[in-house]
Short mmCIF file of C-alpha atoms in Angstrom, two decimals:
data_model
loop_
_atom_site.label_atom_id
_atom_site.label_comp_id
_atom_site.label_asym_id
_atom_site.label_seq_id
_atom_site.Cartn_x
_atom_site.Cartn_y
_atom_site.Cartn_z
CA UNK A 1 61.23 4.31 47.18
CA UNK A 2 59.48 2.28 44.55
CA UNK A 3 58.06 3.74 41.14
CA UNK A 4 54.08 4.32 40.44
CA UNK A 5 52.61 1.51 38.73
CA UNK A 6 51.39 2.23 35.25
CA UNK A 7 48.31 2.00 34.42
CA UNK A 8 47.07 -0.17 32.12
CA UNK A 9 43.51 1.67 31.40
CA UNK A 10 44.52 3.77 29.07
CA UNK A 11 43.18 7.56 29.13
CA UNK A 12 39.23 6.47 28.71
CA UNK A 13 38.58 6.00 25.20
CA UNK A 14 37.05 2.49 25.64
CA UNK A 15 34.46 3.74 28.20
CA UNK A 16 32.52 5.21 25.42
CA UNK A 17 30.63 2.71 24.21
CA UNK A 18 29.76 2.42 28.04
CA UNK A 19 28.85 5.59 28.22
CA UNK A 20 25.89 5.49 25.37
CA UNK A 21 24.91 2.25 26.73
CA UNK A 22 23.82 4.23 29.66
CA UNK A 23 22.74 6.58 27.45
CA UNK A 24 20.71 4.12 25.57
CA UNK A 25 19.41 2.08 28.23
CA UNK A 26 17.75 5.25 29.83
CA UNK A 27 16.00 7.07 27.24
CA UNK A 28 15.49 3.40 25.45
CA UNK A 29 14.05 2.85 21.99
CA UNK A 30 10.96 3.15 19.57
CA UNK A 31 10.78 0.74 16.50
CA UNK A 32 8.06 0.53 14.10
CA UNK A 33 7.30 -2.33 12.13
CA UNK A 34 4.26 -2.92 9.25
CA UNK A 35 2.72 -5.91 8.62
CA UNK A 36 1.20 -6.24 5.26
CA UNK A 37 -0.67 -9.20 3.39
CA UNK A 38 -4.16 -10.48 2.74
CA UNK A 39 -6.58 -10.87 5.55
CA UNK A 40 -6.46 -14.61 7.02
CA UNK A 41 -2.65 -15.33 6.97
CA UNK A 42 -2.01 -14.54 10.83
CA UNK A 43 -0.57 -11.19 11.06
CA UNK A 44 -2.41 -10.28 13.77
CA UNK A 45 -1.14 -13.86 15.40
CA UNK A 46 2.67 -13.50 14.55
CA UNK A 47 3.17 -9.78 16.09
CA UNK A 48 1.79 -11.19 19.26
CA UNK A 49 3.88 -14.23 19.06
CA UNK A 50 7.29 -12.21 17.98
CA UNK A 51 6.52 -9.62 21.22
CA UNK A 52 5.02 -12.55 23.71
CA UNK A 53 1.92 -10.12 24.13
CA UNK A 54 -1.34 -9.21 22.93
CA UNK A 55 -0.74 -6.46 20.97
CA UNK A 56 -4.21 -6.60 18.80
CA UNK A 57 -7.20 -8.80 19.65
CA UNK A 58 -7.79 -11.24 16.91
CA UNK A 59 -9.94 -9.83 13.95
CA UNK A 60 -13.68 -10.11 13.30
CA UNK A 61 -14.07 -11.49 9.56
CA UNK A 62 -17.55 -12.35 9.85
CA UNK A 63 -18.03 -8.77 8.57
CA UNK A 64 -15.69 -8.96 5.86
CA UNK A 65 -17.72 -8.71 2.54
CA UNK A 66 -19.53 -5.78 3.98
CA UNK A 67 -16.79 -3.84 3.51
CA UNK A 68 -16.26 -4.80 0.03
CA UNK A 69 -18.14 -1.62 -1.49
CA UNK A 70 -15.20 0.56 0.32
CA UNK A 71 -12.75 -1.12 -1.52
CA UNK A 72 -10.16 0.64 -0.10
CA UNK A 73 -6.91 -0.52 2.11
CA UNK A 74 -7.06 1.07 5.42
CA UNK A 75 -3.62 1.76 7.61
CA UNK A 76 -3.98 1.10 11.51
CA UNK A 77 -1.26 2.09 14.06
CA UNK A 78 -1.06 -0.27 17.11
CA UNK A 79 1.31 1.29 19.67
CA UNK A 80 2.73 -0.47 22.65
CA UNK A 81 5.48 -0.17 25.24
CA UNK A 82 7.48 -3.37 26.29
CA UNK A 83 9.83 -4.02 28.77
CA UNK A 84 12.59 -5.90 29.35
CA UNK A 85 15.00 -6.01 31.73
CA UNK A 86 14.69 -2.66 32.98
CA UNK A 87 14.70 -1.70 29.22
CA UNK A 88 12.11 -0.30 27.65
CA UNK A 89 11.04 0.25 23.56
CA UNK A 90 8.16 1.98 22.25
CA UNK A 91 6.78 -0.10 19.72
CA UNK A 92 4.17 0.80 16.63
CA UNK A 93 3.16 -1.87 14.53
CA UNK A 94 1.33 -0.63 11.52
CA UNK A 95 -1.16 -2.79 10.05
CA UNK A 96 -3.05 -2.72 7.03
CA UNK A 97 -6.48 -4.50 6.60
CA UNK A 98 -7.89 -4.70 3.45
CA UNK A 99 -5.44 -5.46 1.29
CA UNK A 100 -5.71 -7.74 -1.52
CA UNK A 101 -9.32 -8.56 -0.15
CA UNK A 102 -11.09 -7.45 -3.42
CA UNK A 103 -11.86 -8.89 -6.47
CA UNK A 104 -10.27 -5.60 -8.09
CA UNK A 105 -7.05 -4.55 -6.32
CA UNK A 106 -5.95 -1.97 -8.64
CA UNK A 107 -4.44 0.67 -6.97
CA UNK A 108 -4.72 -1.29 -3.27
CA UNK A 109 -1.07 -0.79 -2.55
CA UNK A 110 -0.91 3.35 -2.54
CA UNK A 111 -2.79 3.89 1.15
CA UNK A 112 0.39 1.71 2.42
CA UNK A 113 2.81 3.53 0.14
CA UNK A 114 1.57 7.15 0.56
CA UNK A 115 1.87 6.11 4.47
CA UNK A 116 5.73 5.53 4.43
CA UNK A 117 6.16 8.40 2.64
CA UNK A 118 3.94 11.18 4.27
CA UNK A 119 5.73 9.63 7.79
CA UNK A 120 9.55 10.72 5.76
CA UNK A 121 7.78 13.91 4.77
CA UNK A 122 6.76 14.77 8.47
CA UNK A 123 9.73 13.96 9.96
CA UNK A 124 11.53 16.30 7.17
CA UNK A 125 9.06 18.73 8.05
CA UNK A 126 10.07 18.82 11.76
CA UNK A 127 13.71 18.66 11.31
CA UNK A 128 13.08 21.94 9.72
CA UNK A 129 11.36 23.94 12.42
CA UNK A 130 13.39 26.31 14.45
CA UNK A 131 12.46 24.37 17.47
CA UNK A 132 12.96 20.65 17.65
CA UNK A 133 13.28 18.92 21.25
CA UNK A 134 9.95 16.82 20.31
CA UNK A 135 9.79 15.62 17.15
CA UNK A 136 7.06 12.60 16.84
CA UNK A 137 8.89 9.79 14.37
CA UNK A 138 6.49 6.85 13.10
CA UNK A 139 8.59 6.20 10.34
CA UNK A 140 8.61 2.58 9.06
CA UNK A 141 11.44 0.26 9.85
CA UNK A 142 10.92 -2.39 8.52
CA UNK A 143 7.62 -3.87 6.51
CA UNK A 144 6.65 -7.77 7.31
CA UNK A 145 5.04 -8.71 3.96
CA UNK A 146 3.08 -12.11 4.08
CA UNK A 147 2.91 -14.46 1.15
CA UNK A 148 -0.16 -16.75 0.82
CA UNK A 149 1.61 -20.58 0.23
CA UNK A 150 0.06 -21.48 -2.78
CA UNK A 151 2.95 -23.35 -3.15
CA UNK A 152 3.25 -21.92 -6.94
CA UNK A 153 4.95 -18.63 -6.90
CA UNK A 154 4.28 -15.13 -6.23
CA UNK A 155 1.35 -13.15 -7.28
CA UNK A 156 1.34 -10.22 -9.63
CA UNK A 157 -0.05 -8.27 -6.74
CA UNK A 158 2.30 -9.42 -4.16
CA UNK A 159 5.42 -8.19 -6.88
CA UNK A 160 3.58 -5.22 -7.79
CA UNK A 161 3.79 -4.06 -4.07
CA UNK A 162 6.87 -5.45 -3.18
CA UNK A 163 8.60 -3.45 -5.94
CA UNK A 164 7.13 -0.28 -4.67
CA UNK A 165 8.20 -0.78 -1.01
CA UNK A 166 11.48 -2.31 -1.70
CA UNK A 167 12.39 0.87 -1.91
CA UNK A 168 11.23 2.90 0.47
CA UNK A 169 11.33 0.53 3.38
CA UNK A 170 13.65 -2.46 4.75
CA UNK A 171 11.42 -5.45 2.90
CA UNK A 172 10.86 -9.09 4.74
CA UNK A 173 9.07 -11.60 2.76
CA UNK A 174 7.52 -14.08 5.08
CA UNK A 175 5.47 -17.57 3.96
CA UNK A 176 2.31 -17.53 5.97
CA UNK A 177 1.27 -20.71 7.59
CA UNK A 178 3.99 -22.48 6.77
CA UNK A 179 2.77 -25.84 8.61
CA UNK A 180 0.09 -26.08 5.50
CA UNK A 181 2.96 -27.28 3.09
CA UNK A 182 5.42 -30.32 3.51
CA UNK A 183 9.00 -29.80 3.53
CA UNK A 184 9.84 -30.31 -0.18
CA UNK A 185 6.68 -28.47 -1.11
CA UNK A 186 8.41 -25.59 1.50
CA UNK A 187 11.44 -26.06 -0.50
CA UNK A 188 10.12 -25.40 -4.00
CA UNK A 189 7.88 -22.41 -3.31
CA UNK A 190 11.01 -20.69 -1.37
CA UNK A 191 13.31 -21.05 -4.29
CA UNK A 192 10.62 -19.90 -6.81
CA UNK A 193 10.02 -16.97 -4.59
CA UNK A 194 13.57 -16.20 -4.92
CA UNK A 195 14.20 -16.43 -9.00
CA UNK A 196 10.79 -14.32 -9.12
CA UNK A 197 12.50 -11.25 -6.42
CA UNK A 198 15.61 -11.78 -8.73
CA UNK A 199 13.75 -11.99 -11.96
CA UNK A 200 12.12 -9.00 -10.92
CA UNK A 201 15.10 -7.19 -9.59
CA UNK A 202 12.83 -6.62 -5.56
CA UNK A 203 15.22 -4.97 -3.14
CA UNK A 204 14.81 -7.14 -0.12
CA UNK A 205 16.48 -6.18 3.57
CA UNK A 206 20.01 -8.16 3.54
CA UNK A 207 21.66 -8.15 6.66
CA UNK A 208 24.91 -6.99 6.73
CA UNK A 209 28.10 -9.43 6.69
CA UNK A 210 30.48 -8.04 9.24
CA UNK A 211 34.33 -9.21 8.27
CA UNK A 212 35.59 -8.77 11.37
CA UNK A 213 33.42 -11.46 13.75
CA UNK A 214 33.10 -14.48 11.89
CA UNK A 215 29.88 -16.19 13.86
CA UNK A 216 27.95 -12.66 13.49
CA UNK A 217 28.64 -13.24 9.62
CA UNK A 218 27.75 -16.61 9.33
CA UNK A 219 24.70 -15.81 11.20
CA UNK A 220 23.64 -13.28 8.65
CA UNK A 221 24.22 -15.24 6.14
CA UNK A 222 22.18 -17.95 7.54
CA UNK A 223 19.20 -15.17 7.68
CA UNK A 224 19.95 -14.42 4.44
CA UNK A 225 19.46 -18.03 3.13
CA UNK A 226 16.63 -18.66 4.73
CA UNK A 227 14.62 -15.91 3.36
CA UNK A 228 11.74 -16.00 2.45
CA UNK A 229 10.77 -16.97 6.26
CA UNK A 230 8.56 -19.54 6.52
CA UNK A 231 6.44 -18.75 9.54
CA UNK A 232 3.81 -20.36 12.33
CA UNK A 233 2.32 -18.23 14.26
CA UNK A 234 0.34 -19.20 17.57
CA UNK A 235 0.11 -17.98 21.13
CA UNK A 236 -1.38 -21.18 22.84
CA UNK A 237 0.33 -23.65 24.57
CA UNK A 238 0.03 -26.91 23.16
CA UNK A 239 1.32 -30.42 24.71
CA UNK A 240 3.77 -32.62 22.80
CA UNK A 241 4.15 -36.19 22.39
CA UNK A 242 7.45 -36.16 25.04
CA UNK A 243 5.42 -33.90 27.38
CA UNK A 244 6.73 -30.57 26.60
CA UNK A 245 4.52 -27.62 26.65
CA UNK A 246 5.46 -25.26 23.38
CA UNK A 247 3.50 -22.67 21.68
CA UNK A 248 2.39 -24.32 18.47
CA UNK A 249 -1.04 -26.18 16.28
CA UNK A 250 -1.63 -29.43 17.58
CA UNK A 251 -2.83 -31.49 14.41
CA UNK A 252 -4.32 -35.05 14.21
CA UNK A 253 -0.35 -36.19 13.49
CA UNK A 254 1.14 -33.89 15.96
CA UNK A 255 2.05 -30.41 16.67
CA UNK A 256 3.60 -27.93 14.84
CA UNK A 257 6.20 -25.73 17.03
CA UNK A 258 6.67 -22.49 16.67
CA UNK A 259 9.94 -22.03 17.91
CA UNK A 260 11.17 -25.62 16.46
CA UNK A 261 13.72 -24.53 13.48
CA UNK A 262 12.74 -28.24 11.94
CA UNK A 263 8.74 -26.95 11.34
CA UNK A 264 9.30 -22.81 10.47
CA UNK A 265 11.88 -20.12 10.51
CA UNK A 266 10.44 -17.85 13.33
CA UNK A 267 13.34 -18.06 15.65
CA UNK A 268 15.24 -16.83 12.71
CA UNK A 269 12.62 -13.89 12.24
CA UNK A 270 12.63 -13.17 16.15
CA UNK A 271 16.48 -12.79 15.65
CA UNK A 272 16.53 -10.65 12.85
CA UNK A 273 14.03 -8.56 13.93
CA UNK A 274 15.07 -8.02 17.74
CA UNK A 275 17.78 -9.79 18.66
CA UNK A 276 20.58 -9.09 16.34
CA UNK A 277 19.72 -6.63 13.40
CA UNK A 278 16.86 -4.03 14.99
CA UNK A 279 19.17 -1.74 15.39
CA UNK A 280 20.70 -1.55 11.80
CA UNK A 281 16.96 -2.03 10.62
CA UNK A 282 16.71 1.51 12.40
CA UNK A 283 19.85 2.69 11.10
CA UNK A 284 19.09 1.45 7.79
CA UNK A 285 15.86 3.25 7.50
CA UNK A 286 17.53 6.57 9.45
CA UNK A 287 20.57 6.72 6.58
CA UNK A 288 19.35 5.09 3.36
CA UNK A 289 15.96 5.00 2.99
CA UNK A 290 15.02 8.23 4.39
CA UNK A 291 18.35 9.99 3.08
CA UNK A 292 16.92 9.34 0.07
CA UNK A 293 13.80 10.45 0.36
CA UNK A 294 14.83 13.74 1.56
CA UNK A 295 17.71 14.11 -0.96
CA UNK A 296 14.49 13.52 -3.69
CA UNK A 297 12.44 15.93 -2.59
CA UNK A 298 14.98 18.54 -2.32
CA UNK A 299 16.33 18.25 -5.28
CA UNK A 300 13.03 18.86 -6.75
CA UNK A 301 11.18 21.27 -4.12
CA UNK A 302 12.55 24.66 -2.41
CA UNK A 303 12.92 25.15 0.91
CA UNK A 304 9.75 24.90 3.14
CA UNK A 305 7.69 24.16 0.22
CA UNK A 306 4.57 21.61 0.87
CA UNK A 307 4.88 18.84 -0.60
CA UNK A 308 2.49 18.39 -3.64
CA UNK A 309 -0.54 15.64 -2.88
CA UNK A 310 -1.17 13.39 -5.59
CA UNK A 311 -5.20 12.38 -5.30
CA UNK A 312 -4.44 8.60 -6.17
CA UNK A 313 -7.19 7.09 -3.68
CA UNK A 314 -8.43 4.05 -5.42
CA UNK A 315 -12.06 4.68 -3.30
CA UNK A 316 -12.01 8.50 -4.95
CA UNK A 317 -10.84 6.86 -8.18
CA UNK A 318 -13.73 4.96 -8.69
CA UNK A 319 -16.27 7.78 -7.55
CA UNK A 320 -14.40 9.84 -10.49
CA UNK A 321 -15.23 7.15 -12.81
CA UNK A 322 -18.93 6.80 -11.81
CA UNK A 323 -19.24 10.66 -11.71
CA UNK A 324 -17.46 10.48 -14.97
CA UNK A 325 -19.79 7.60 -16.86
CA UNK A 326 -23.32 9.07 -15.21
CA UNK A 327 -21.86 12.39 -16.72
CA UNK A 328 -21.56 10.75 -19.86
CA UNK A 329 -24.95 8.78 -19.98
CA UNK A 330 -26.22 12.07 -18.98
CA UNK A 331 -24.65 13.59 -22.49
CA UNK A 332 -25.88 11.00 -24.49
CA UNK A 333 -29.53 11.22 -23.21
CA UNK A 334 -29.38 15.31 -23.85
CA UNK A 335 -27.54 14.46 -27.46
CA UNK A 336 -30.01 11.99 -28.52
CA UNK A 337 -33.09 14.58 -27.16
CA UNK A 338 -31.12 17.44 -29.23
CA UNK A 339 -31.05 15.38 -32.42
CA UNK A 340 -34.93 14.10 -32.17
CA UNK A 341 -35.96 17.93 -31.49
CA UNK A 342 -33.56 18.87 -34.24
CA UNK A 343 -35.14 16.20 -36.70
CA UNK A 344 -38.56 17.61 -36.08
CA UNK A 345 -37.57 21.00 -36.18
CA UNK A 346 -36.46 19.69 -40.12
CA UNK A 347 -39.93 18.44 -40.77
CA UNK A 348 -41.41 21.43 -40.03
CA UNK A 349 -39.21 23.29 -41.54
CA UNK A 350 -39.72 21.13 -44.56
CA UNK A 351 -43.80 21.18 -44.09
CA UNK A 352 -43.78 25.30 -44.18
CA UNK A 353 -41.56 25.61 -46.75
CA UNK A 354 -44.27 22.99 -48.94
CA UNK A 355 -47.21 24.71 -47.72
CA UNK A 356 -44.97 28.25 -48.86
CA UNK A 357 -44.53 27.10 -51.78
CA UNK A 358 -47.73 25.68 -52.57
CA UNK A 359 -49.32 28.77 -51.37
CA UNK A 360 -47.04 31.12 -53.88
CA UNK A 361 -48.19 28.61 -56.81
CA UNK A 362 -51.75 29.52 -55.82
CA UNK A 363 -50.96 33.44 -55.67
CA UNK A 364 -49.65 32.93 -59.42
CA UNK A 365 -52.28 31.04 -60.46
CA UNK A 366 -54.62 33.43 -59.48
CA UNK A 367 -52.57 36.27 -60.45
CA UNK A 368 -52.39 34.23 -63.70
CA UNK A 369 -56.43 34.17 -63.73
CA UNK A 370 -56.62 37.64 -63.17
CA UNK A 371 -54.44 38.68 -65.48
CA UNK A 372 -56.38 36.87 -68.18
CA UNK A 373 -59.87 38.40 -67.15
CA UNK A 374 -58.39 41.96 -66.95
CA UNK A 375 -57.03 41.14 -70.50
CA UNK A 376 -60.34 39.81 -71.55
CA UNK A 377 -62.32 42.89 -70.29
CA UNK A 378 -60.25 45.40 -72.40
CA UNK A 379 -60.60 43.54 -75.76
CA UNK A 380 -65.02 43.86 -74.70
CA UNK A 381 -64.57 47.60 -74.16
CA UNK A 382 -62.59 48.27 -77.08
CA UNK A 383 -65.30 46.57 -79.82
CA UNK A 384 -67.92 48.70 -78.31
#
């Protein structure tokens, strides 16, 4: 009678990470991702190229400088649900027109800031009712944030904003149209970029370097290299000299492909973003960036207690200052009206204290006079 064979399977333990890939693959995922930048640098254009889909139509600019009395950055939440191999993600991109349009920016930056941080709050919020099966979660990801290529160096707006979101989000500085600069122009403007992020000590998102799989880590550090991504963006097909159809700009001296790692780093962008990192991207946000919100605000709030709303809306900001200098104007007007009614109060004043005066040197000089004639009038009687 022979023995039982042993088994070689073990008890289970390795089926779990089949187990929450079923577990994964049926309830799927959500990611949210902002885009933020100037209006004209293809935002709109790259979220539809990353996602192979027309997420937003393009925008309408002819209408631009209307809205420049607003002055005020507005947040828009595009929500979509792709599919992919029987796998599906609910995706939010969060956009944010109006920034950096004006001539003044002051203050552009807090409608995308208070955003990132009222979605932490909410989510804190619902994690602290007694019931929570359904908790709605738009918080951000990770924030695309587009550079203009000058081909100088960052502007004081684009570090001023980038500070405040490095850290509160997982930050991804991009180079907009990236087929208007040659390759050594390209070259320069990254590098600049970079001393100005270190100079300025900007938290970008680095993708972590796993020890343990050697192409995963040289992959990540070839993301991290390449940052800031320089990007094309285009959702046409476009014909090529050798007769391949790409999506890409077709110039007078060829065409610029998107997905060709010679022109622009999208393919590297695509990876980091879905391929290979959107998961830690979520994790990131889930255990650092929102840990730390919550670990802020409870160290400084009680429990259950609403947050306190700082009024910081540049639009209401400059209201406050018009109310504020008509109020003033208005003071001076009433001022300068108190001191001419004062001034002629003091000439009257002045005029019937004369005329008083003058009027009490008459009542002496007559009492004088009739003084004198009394006086005269007894000396008459007396020599009779």
């Amino acid at each position: 009678m022979s023995s039982p064979a042993p088994t070689s399977d073990g008890i289970g333990i390795a089926n779990l990470p089949n187990q929450r890939h079923k577990i994964v693959a049926k309830h799927g995922a959500h990611f949210t991702m902002m885009v933020v930048g100037e209006s004209g640098l293809g935002k709109t254009t790259l979220v539809n190229t990353l996602f192979t889909t027309e997420l937003s139509s393009a925008k309408n600019y002819s209408r631009r400088h209307h809205k420049q009395l607003d002055k005020l950055t507005e947040v828009e939440i595009i929500k979509a649900e792709l599919e992919e191999k029987q796998f599906k993600v609910k995706l939010s991109v969060i956009d944010t027109p109006g920034f950096g349009d004006y001539v003044n920016n002051r203050d552009s930056w807090s409608p995308i800031v208070d955003f990132i941080d009222d979605q932490h709050e909410a989510y804190m919020r619902q994690e602290q009712q007694p019931q929570r099966e359904e908790k709605t979660d738009l918080r951000v990801h990770c924030c695309l944030h587009f550079i203009r290529p000058t081909g100088h160096t960052l502007k004081p707006l684009d570090i001023e904003i980038m500070k405040r979101l490095g850290t509160r989000v997982n930050l991804i500085p991009v180079i907009a149209k990236a087929d208007t600069l040659t390759q050594n122009d390209l070259f320069v403007f990254k590098q600049r970029i970079r001393e100005v992020i270190a100079a300025q000590g900007i938290r970008i998102y680095q993708p972590p370097v796993e020890t343990d799989d050697e192409a995963a880590a040289e992959h990540a550090r070839m993301l991290t290299d390449a940052m800031p991504f320089s990007i094309i963006g285009s959702t046409e097909d476009v014909q090529t000299s050798d007769g391949r159809t790409v999506k890409g700009r077709e110039y007078l001296w060829g065409v610029a492909e998107v997905e060709n790692e010679n022109h622009c780093d999208f393919r590297k962008l695509r990876s980091l973003l879905i391929r290979t990192h959107m998961l830690d991207l979520i994790s990131t946000t889930e255990e650092l960036h929102y840990e730390n919100y919550r670990q802020q605000q409870m160290e400084t709030r009680k429990f259950g207690e609403p947050k306190v709303k700082k009024v910081d809306n540049p639009k209401f900001k400059d209201e406050e200052e018009q109310l504020r200098k008509r109020f003033t104007e208005q003071v001076k007007a009433e001022e300068a009206r108190f001191r001419q009614w004062e001034q002629h109060l003091i000439a009257e004043r002045d005029r019937l204290n004369k005329d008083l005066e003058m009027a009490h040197s008459a009542i002496k000089q007559l009492e004088s006079e009739l003084d004198n004639l009394q006086t005269g009038y007894g000396r008459g009687s007396a020599r009779r």
